Coordinates of C-alpha atoms in Angstrom, one line a residue:
X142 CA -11.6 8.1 2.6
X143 CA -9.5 9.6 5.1
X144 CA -8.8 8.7 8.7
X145 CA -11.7 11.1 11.1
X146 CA -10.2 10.3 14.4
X147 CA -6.9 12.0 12.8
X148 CA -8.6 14.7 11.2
X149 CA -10.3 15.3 14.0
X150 CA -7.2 15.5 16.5
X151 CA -5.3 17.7 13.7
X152 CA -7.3 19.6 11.3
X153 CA -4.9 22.1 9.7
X154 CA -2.9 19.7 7.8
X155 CA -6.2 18.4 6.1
X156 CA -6.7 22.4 5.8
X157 CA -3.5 22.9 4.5
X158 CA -4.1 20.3 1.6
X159 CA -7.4 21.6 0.5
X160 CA -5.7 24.6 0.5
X161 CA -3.2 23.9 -2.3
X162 CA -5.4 21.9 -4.1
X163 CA -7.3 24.8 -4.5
X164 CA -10.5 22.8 -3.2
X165 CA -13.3 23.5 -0.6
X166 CA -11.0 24.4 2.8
X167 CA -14.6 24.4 4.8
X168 CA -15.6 21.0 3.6
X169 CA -12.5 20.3 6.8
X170 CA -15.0 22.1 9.0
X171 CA -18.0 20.5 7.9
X172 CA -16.6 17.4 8.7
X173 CA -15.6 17.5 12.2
X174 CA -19.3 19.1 12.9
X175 CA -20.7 16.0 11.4
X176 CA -18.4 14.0 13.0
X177 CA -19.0 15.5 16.8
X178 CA -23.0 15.7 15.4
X179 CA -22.8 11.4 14.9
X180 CA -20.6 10.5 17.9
X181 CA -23.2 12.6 20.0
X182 CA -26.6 11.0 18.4
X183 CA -24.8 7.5 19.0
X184 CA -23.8 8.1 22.2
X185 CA -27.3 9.2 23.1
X186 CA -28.5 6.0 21.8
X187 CA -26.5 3.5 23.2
X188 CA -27.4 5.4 26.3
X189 CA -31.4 5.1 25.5
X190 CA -30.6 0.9 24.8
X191 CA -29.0 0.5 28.2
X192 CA -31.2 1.6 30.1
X193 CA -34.1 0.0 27.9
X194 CA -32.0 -3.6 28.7
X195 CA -32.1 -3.1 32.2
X196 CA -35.4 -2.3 32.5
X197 CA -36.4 -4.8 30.7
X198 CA -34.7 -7.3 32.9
X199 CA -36.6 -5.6 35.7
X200 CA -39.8 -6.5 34.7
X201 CA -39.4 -10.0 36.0
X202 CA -38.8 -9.2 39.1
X203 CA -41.2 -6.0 39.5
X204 CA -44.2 -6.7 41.9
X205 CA -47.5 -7.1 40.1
X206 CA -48.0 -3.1 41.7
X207 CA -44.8 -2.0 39.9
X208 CA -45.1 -3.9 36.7
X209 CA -47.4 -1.8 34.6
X210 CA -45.5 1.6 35.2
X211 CA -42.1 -0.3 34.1
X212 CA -44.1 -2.1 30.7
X213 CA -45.0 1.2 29.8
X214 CA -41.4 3.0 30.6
X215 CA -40.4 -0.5 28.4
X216 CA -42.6 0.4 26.1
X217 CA -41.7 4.3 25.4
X218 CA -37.8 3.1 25.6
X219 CA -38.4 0.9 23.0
X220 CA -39.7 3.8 20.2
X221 CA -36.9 5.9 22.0
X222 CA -34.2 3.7 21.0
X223 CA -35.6 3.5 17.6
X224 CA -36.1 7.1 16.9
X225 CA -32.0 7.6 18.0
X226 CA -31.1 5.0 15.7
X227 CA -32.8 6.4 13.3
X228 CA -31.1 9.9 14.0
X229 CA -27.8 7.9 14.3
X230 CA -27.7 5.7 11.2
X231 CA -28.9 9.4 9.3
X232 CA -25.7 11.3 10.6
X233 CA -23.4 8.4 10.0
X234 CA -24.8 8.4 5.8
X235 CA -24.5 12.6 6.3
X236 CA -20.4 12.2 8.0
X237 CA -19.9 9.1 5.2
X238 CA -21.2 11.4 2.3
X239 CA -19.2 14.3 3.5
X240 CA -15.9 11.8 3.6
X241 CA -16.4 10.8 0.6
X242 CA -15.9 13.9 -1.1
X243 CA -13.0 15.0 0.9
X244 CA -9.5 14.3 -1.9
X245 CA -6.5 12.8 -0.3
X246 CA -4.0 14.4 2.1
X247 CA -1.6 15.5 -0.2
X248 CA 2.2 14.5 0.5
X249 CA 5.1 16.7 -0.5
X250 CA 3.2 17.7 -3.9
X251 CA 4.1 21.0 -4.7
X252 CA 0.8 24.0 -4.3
X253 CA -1.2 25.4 -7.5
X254 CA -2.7 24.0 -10.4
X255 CA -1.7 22.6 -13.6
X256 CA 0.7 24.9 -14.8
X257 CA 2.6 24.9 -11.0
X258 CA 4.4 21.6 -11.4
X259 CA 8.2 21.4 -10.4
X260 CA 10.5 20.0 -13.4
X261 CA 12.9 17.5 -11.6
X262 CA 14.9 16.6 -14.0
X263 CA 15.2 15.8 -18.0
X264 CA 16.4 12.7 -18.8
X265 CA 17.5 10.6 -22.8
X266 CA 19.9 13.5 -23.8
X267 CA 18.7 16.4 -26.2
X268 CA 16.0 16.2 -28.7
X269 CA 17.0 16.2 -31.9
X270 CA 17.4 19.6 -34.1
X271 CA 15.6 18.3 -37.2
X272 CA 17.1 21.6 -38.8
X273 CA 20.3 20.8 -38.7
X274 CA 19.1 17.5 -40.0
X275 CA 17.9 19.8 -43.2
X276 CA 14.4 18.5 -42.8
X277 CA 11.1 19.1 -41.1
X278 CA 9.4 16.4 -39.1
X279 CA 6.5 14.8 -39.6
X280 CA 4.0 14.6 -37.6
X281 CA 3.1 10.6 -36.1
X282 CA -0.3 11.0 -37.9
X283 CA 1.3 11.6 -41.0
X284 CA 4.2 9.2 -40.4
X285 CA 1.8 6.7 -39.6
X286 CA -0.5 7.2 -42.4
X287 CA 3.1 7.0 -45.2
X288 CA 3.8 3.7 -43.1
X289 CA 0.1 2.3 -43.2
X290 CA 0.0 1.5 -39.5
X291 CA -2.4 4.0 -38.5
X292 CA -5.8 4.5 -40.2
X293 CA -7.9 7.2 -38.3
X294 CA -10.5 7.6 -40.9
X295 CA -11.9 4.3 -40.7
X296 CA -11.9 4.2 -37.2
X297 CA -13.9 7.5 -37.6
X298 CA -16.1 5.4 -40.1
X299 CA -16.7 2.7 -37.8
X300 CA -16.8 4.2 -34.6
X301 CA -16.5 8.3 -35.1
X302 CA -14.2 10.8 -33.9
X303 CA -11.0 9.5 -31.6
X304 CA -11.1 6.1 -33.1
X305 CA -8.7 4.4 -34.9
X306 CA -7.0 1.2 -36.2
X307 CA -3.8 0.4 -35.9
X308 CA -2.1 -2.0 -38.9
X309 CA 1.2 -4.3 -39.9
X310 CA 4.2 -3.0 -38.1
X311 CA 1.7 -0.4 -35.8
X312 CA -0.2 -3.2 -34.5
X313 CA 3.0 -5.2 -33.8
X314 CA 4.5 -2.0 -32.2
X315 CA 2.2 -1.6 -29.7
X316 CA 2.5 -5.3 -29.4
X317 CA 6.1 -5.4 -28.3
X318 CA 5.7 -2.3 -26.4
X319 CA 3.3 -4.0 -23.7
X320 CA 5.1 -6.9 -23.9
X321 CA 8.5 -5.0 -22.9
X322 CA 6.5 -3.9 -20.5
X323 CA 5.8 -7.2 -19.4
X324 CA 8.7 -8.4 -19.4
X325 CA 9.9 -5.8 -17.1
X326 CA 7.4 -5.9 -15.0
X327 CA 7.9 -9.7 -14.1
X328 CA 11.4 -8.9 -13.9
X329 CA 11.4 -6.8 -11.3
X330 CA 8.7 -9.1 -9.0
X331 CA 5.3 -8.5 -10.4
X332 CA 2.6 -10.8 -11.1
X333 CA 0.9 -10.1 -14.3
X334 CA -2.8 -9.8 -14.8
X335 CA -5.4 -9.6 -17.6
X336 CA -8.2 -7.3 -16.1
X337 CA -12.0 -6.9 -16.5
X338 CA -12.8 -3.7 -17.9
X339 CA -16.0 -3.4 -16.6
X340 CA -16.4 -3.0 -13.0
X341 CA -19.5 -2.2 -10.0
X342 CA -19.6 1.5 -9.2
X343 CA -18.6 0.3 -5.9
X344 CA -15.4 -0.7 -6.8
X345 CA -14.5 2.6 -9.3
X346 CA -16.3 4.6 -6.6
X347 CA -13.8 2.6 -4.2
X348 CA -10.9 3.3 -6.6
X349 CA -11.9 7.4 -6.0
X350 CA -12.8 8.1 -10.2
X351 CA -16.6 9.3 -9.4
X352 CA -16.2 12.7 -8.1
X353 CA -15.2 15.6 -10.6
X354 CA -14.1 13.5 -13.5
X355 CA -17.1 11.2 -13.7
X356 CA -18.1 12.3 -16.9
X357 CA -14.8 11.0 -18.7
X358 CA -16.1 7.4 -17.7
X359 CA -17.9 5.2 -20.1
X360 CA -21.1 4.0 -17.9
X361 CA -23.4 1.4 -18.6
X362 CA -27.1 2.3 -17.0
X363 CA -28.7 -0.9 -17.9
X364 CA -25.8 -3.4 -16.3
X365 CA -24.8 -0.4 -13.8
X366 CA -21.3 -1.0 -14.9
X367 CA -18.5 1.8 -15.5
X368 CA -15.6 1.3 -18.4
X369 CA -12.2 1.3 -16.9
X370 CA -10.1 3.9 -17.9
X371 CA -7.2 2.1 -16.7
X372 CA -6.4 -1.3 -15.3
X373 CA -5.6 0.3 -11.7
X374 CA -9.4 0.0 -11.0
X375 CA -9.9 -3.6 -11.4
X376 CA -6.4 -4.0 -9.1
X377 CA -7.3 -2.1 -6.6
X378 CA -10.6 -3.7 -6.3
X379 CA -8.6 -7.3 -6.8
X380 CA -8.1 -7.3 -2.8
X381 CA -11.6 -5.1 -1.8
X382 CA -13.0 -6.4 1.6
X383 CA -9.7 -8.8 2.3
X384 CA -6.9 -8.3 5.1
X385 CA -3.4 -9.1 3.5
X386 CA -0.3 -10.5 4.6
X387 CA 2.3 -8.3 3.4
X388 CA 5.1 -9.4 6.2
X389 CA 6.8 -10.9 3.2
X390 CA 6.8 -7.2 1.1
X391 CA 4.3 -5.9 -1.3
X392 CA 2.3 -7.2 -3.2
X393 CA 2.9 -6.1 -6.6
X394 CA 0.6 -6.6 -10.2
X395 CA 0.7 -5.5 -13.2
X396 CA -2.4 -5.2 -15.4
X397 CA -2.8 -5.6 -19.1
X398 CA -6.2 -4.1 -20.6
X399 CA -7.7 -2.1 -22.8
X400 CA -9.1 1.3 -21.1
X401 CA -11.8 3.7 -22.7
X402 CA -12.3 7.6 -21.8
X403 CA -15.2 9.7 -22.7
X404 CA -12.6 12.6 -23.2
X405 CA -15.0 14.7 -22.7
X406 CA -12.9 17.5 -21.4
X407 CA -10.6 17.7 -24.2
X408 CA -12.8 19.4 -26.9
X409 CA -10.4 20.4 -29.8
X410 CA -7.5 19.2 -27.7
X411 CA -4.9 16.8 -29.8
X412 CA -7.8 15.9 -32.0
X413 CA -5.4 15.0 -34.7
X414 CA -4.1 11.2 -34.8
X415 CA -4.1 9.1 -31.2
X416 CA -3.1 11.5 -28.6
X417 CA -6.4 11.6 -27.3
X418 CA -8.8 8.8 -28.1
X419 CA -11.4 7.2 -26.7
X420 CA -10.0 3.7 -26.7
X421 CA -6.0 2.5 -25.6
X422 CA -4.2 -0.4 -24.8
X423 CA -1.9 0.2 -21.6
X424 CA 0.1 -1.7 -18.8
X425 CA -0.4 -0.4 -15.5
X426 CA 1.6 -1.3 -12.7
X427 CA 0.0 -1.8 -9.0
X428 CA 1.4 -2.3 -5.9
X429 CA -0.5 -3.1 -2.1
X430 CA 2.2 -1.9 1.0
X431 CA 3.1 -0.8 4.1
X432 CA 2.0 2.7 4.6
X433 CA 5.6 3.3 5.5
X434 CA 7.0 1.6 2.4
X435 CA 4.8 3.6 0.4
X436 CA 7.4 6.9 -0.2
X437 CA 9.9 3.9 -1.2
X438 CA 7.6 2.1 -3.7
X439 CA 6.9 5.3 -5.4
X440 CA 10.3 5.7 -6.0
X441 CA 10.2 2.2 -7.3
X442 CA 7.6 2.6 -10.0
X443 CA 9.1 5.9 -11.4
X444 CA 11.9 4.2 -11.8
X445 CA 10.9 1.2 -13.6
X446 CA 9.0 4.0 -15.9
X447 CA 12.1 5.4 -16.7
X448 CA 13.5 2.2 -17.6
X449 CA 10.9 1.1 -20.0
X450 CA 11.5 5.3 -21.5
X451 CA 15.4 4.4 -21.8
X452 CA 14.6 1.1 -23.5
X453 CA 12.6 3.3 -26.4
X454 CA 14.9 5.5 -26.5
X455 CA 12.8 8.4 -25.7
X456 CA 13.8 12.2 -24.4
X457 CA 11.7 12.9 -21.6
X458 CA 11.5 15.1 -18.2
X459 CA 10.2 14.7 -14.7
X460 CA 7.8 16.2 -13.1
X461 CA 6.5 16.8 -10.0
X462 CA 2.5 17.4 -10.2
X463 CA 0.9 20.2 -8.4
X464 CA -1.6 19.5 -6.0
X465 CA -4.5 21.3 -7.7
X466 CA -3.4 18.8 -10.9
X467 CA -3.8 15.7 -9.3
X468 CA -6.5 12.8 -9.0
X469 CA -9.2 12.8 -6.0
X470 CA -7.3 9.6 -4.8
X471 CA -3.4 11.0 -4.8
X472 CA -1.2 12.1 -2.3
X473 CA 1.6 12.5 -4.9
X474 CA 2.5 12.2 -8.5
X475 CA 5.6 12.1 -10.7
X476 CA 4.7 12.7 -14.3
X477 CA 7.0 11.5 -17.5
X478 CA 6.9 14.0 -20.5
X479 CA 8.2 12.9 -23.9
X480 CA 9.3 15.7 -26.3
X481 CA 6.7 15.9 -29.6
X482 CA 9.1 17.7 -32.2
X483 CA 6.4 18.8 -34.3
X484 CA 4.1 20.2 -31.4
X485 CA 7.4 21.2 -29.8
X486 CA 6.4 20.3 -26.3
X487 CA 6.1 17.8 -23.4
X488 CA 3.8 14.8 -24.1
X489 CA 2.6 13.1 -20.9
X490 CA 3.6 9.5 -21.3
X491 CA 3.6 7.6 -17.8
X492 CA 2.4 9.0 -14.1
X493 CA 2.8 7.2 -10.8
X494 CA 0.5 8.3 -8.1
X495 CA 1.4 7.5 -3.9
X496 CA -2.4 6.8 -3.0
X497 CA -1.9 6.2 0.3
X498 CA -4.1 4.8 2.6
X499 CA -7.3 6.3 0.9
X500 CA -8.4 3.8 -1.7
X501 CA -7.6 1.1 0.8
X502 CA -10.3 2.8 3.1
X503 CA -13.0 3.3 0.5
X504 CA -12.3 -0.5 -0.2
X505 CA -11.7 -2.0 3.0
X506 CA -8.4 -3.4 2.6
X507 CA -6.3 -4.2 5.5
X508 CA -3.5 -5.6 6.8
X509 CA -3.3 -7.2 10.3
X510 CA -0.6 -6.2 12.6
X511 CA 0.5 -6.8 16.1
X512 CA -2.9 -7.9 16.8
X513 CA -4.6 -5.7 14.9
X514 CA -6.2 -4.5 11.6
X515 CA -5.2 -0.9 9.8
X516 CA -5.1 0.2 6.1
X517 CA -2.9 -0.8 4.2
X518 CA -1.2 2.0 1.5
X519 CA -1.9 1.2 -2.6
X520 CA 0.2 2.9 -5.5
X521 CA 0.2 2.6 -9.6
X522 CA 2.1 3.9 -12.0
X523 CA 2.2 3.9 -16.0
X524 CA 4.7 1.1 -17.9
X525 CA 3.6 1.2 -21.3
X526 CA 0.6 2.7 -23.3
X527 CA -1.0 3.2 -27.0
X528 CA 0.2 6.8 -26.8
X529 CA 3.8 6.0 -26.9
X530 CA 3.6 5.3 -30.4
X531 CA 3.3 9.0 -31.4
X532 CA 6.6 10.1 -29.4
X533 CA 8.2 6.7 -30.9
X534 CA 7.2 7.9 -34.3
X535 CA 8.2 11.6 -34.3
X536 CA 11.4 11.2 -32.7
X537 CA 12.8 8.2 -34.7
X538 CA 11.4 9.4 -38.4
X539 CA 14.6 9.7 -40.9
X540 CA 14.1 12.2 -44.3
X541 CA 12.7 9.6 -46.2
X542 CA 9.8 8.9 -44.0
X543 CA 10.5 5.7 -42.5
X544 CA 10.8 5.1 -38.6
X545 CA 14.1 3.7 -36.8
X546 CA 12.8 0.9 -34.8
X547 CA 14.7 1.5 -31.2
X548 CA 16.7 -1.3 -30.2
X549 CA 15.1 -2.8 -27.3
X550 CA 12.0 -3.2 -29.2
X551 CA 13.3 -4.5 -32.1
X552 CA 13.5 -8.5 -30.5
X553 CA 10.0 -8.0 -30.1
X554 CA 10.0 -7.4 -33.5
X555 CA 11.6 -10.3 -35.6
X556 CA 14.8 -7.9 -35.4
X557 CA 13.0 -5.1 -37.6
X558 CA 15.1 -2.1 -37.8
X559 CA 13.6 -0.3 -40.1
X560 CA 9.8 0.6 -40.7
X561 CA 9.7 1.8 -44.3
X562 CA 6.5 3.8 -46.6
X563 CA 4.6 2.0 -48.2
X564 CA 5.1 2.9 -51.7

């Protein structure tokens, strides 16, 4: 949701935004009209009841002359005021519907689509030259398979495609990667959280996940529930309908769940292994501030993202996501991209989007300052996820097949240093 009376005053930066998200620029236009269309029907109404009140309050002391002409003007001002209600209530649902499909103000992303993001930097030293190693890599599915951690042909028995289990040391791994995420989190002033994973469409409608990507959400018709894709739908709803105190700082969570995604986008993309799977375990990070904290706490997150990347030991990159790449709900968002040696590319392994004030508008919440209420600004970012594994597991594989567990995971591992085939 974004703010009318702003929109209204200043249109072209709303313009502007469309613009390089390559989205509807008219849908701007559309809105004011609405906009002028409801203020105009409501002021014609509130018109209509005031001078129905006072004529009502006439009728006591009309003359028994006057008092049938001023019943009957009662009268037809009553089915007045209800008939420009009526008009009223409909072009407040028409504005509302129309806000509700309008993406957020972008801030500072760059212009174009998914191939127009801005590297910012690259980070973890070079990835490895496996040739001048003398071998080729193996790919995680493979790796995992020689290691018995990963089995994606039962999962595909049990469940089908982009299902999986994950065994032994591979269940444990993920383990102490959420839990070094955990760790972190709490270090640095969060309050952990175990999430439902079901939610109201309210609250993922709130969250800004039903417009063009509905169809990558699990729904259930006969609860009319939607499967969280991620835990930052259930914490932005935590607070839905509340005004908050945040004269102390932000308030800060970090969620633990397990999130599902139709994928239904990603036909014969990374259908091999668990790139891309229908089910994941991740820790998301979420944070309620001060809209003018909100460029600041952005910051934060990314960093802490590239803490947890250090700690595994990862080569990654930054990346600054182009506007026509980025979620309904997000102003801004900084991507990390882990190398995949066999796939010689960029792996997406954390974002953290700036949401600004527009979730906290779809959900009503607020902060009250000086007096007086006003949106407050709501941000998440990535700290660990199932997908990790496959850049752990490419980039730490030795000749023999065996993984090098990286150091600061391996106290979350009994000290393991070492995850060797299984002969």
């Amino acid at each position: 949701m974004i703010d009318l009376r702003v929109l209204r005053e200043n249109p072209e930066p709303y313009r502007a935004s469309q613009r390089a998200r390559g989205a509807d620029v008219a849908l701007v236009d559309r809105i004011i009209e609405a906009d002028e269309a409801r203020r105009t029907l409501l002021q014609n109404f509130e018109s209509l009841r005031a001078e129905q009140k006072t004529v009502s309050k006439s009728v006591g002391k009309a003359s028994p002359q006057e008092r049938p002409a001023i019943l009957a003007r009662a009268k037809e001002l009553a089915a007045g005021v209800k008939e420009a209600q009526a008009q009223a209530d409909a072009a407040a649902a028409a504005l509302d519907e129309l806000a509700h499909q309008f993406q957020n103000l972008i801030e500072g992303a760059p212009a174009g689509g998914e191939e127009d993001y801005v590297v910012l930097r690259h980070e973890g030293g070079r990835p490895r030259d496996f040739a001048a190693e003398g071998f080729e890599p193996a790919d995680h599915l493979a790796l995992g398979e020689g290691l018995d951690i990963i089995d994606t042909r039962r999962g595909a028995k049990v469940s089908g495609a982009r299902f999986y289990y994950l065994k032994g040391w591979g269940m444990r791994l993920e383990l102490a990667l959420m839990t070094a995420a955990l760790d972190r989190a709490v270090a640095h002033g969060f309050t952990p959280m175990t999430t439902p994973t079901l939610v109201t469409p309210q609250v993922m409608g709130g969250t800004g996940f039903l417009g063009a990507h509905s169809d990558e959400i699990y729904y259930l018709p006969a609860d009319d529930l939607y499967l969280t894709g991620t835990s930052e739908v259930a914490l932005a709803g935590y607070h839905a309908d509340e005004i908050l105190d945040l004269s102390a700082g932000p308030l800060r969570y970090m969620g633990w769940s397990t999130c599902y995604r139709r994928e239904a986008g990603a036909a014969g993309k990374d259908t091999r292994g668990i790139i891309r799977v229908h089910q994941f375990n991740k820790a998301e990070m979420f944070a309620y501030v001060r809209p003018e904290d909100a460029a600041a706490e952005h910051e934060r997150l990314l960093a802490m993202e590239e803490e947890m990347l250090a700690l595994v030991e990862l080569p990654y990159r930054v990346i600054d996501t182009a506007a026509g790449d980025l979620g309904s709900s997000a102003a801004r968002k900084f991507d990390c991209e882990a190398w995949l040696p066999t796939q010689e590319r960029w792996m997406e392994v954390t974002s953290t989007s700036n949401c600004t004030t527009y979730q906290a508008r779809r959900l009503a919440v607020r902060e009250r300052r000086d007096g007086r209420t006003s949106p407050v600004a709501t941000l998440n970012g990535t700290l660990a996820t199932t997908r990790w594994m496959v850049a752990i597991l490419e980039n730490h594989q030795t000749p023999d097949g065996a993984v090098r567990v990286p150091e600061g995971l391996r106290p979350y591992l009994g000290g393991l240093e070492i995850i060797e085939p299984v002969v």
